[in-house]
Coordinates of C-alpha atoms in Angstrom, one line a residue:
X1 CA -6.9 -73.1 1.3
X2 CA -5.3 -70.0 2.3
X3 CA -3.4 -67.5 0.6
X4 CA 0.2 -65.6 0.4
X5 CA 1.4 -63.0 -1.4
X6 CA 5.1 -62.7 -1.4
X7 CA 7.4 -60.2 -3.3
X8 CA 10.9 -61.0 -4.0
X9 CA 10.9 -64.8 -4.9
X10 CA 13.2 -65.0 -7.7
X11 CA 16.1 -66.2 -5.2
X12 CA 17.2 -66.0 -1.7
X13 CA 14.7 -65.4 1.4
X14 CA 11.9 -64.4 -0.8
X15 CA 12.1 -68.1 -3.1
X16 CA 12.7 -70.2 0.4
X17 CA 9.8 -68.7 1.8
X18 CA 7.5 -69.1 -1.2
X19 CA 8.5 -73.0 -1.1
X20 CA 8.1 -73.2 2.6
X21 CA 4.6 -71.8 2.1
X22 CA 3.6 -74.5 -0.6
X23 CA 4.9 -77.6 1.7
X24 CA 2.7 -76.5 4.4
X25 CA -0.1 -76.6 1.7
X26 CA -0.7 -73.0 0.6
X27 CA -1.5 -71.0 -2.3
X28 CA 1.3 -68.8 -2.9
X29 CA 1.5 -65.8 -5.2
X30 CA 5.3 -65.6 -5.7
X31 CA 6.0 -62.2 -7.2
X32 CA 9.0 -61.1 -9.0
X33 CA 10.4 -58.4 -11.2
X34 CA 11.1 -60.8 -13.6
X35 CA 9.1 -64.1 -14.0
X36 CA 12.0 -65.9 -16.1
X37 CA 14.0 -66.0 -13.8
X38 CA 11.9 -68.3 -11.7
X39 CA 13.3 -71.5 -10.7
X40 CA 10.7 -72.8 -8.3
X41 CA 9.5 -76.5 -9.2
X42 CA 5.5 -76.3 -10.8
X43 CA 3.0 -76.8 -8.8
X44 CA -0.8 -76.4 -8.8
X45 CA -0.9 -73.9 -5.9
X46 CA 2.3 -72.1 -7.1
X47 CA 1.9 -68.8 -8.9
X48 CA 4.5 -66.6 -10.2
X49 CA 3.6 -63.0 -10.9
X50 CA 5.5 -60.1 -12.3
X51 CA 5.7 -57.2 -10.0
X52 CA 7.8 -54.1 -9.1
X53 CA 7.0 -52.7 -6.1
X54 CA 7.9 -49.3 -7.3
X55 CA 5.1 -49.5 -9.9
X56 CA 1.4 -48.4 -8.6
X57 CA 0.0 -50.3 -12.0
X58 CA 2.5 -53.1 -11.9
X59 CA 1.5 -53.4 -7.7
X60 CA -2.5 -53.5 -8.7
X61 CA -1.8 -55.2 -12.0
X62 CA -0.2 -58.3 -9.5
X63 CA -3.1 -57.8 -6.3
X64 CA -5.8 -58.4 -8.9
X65 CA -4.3 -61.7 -10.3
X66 CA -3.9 -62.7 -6.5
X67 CA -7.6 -61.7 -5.5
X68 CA -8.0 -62.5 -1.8
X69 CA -4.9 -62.6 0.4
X70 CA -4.4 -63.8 4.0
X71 CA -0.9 -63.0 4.3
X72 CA 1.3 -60.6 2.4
X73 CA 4.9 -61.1 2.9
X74 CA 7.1 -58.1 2.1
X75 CA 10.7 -59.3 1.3
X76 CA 11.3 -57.1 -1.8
X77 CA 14.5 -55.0 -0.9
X78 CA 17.5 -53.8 -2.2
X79 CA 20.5 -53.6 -0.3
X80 CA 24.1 -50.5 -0.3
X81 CA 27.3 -50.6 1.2
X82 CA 29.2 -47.7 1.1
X83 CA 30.3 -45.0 3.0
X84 CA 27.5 -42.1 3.4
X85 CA 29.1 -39.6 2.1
X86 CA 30.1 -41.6 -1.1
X87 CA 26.5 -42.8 -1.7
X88 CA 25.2 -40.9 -4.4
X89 CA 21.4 -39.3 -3.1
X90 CA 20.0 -41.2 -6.2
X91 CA 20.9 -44.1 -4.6
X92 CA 19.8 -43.0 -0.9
X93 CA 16.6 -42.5 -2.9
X94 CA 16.6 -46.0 -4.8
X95 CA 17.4 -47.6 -1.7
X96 CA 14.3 -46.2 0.1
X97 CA 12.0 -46.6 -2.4
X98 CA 12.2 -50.0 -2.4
X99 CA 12.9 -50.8 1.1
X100 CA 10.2 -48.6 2.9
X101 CA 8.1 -46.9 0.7
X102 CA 7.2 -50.6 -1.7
X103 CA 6.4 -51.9 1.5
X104 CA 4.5 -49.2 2.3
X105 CA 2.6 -49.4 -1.1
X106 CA 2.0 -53.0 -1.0
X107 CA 0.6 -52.5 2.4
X108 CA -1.8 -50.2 1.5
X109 CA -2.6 -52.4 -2.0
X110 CA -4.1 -55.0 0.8
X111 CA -5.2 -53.3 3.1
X112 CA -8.6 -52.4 2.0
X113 CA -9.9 -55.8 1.5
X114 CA -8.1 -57.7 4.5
X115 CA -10.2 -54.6 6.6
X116 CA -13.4 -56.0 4.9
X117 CA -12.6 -59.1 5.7
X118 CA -11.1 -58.4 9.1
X119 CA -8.6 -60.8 8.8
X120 CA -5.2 -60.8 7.4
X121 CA -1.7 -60.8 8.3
X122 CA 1.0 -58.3 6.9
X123 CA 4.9 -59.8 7.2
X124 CA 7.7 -57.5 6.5
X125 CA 11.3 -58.4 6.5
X126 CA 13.8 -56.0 8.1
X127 CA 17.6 -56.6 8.9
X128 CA 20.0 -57.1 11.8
X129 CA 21.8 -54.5 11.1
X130 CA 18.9 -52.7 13.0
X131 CA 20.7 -53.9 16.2
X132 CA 23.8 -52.4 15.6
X133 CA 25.4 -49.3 14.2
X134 CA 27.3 -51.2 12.0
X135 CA 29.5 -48.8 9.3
X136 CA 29.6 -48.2 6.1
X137 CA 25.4 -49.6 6.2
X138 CA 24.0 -46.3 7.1
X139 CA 21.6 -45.9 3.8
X140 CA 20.5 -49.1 4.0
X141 CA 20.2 -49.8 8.0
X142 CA 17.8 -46.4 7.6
X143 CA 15.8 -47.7 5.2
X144 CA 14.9 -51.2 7.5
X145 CA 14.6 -49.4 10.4
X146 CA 11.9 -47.1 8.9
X147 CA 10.1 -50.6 7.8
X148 CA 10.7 -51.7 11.7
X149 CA 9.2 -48.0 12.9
X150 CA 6.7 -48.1 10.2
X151 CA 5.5 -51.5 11.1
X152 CA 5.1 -51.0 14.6
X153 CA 2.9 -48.4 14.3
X154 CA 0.6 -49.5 11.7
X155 CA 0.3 -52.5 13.9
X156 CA -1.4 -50.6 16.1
X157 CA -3.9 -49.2 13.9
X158 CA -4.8 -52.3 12.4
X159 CA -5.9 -54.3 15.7
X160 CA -8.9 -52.9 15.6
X161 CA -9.5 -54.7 12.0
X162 CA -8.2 -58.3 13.7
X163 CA -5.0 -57.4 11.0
X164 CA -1.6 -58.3 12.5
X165 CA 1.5 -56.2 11.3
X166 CA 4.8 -58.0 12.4
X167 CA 8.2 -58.0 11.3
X168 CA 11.1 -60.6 10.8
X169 CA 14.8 -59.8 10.9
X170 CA 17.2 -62.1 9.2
X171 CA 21.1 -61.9 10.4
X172 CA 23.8 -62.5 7.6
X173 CA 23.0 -65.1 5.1
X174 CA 25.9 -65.3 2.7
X175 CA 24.2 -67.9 0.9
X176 CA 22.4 -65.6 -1.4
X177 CA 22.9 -63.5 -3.7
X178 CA 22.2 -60.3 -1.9
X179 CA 25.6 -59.1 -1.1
X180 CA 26.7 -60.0 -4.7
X181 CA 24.5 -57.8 -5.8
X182 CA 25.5 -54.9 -3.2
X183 CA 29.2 -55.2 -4.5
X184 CA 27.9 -54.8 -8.0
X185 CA 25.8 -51.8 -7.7
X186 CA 28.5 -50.5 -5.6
X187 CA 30.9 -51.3 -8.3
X188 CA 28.8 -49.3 -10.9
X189 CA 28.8 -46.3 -8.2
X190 CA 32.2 -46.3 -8.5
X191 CA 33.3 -48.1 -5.8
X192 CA 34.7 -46.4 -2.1
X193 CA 35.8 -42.7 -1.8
X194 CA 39.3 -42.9 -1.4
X195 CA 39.4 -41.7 1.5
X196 CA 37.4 -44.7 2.9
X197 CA 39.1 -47.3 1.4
X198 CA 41.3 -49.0 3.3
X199 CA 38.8 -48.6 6.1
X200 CA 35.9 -50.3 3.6
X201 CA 38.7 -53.0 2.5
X202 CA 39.0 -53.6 7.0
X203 CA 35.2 -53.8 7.2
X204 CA 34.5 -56.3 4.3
X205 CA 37.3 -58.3 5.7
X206 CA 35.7 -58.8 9.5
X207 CA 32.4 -59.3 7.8
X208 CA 33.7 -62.0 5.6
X209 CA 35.6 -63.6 9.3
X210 CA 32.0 -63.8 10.5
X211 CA 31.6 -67.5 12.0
X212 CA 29.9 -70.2 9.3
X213 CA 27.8 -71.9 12.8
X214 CA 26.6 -68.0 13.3
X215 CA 25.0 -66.9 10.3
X216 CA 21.4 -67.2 8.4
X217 CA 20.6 -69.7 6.5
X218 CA 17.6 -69.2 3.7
X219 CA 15.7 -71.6 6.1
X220 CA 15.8 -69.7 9.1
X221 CA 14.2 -66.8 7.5
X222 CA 11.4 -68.9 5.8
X223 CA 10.5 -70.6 8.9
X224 CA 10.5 -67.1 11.2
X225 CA 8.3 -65.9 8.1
X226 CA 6.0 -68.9 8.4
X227 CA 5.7 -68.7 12.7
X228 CA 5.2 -64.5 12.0
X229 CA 2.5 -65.0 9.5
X230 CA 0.3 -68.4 11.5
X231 CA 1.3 -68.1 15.5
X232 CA -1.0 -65.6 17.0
X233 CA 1.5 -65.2 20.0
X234 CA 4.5 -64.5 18.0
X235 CA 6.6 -61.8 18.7
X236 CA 6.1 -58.6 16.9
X237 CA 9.6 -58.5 16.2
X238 CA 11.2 -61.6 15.5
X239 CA 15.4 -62.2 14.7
X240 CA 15.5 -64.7 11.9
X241 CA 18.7 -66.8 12.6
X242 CA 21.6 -67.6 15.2
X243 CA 23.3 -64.3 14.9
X244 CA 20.4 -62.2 14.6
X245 CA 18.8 -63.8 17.3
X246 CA 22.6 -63.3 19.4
X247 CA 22.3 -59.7 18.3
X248 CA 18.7 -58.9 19.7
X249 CA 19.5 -61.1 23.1
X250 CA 21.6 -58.0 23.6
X251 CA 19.4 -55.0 22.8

């Protein structure tokens, strides 16, 4: 029975993904800061782990319990909205810590033993926002490019091993909880400069206009996981959803 790791499960992409995984008939290690707040049905071959991929001991505390992995799926991230010069550098910092350098850890947590094996498959999720420069994202549209960039080129160090490195980018999903939890860490930052505010109030507006037929669904983004992770002729790069997929048509 094969193996996934995922991080990020407690809701959203992270929690559709881990379920997809366990109807196809997978173990899954579904990793999360905070175990209680798992809502995920029991299930022999379901495994919830606490992990924070900022942590070295808290990242080898969670490989161990995993032991061998076939695919690691990095979904772990942490999003900002705000303009860039009224995002604090803390938060620039928090931002990338997460974003790209947790994926970059947890890479390099399974690395060694998927090159001993020669076998393994290494997922990480990205973000439209990659295909356009879209305002007021410039933090956090750095940070997923960097995992794009990153990806890509570890990808081609890894061949050699029979280890794929491929990336998934879901479009807007308003269904989670993700840009809840932007406006609230924005919130606690003190909201826009005030110089940027009736532009930020314009922004939110057309992203809140975008079409309901045109955005992510939780779905999409476990599914694109699923092809990235078993389908060795998937693309390297693949949009996760009807806009995404619109946005990269265009690149």
């Amino acid at each position: 029975m094969p193996t996934v790791f995922i991080t990020g499960c407690s809701t959203g992409f992270g929690r559709a993904t881990a379920l997809y995984f366990l109807d196809k008939g997978w173990s899954v290690f579904a990793s999360m800061r905070n175990p209680a707040a798992n809502t995920m049905p029991a299930s022999e071959r379901l495994h919830v782990v606490p992990l924070d991929v900022t942590d070295a001991n808290s990242i080898a505390d969670a490989i161990a319990q995993a032991g061998p992995i076939d695919v690691l799926v990095n979904n772990a991230g942490i999003g900002w909205f705000n303009a860039l010069e009224g995002t604090p550098l803390d938060t620039a910092r928090e931002v990338f810590e997460t974003n790209l350098f947790g994926t970059v850890a947890m890479m390099q947590a399974v690395l060694p033993a998927m090159r001993e094996r020669r076998s393994g498959t290494i997922v990480n999720v990205s973000s439209s926002t990659i295909y356009a420069p879209l305002p007021l994202l410039a933090v956090y549209r750095a940070s997923k490019a960097a995992v794009v960039a990153m990806t890509e080129s570890a990808a081609g160090e890894l061949t050699q091993f029979n280890i794929s490195a491929r990336v998934v980018v879901p479009g807007l999903a308003p269904e989670t909880n993700f840009a809840a939890n932007i406006q609230e860490r924005v919130a606690k930052g003190g909201w826009f400069p005030p110089a940027y505010t009736e532009f930020a109030q314009k922004t939110l507006a057309a992203f809140q206009a975008h079409p309901p037929e045109d955005i992510t669904s939780t779905s999409d983004v476990a599914k694109a996981i699923f092809r990235s992770a078993t389908e060795a002729d998937c693309p390297s790069i693949l949009p996760a959803g009807p806009d995404a997929e619109a946005w990269a048509a265009k690149q």
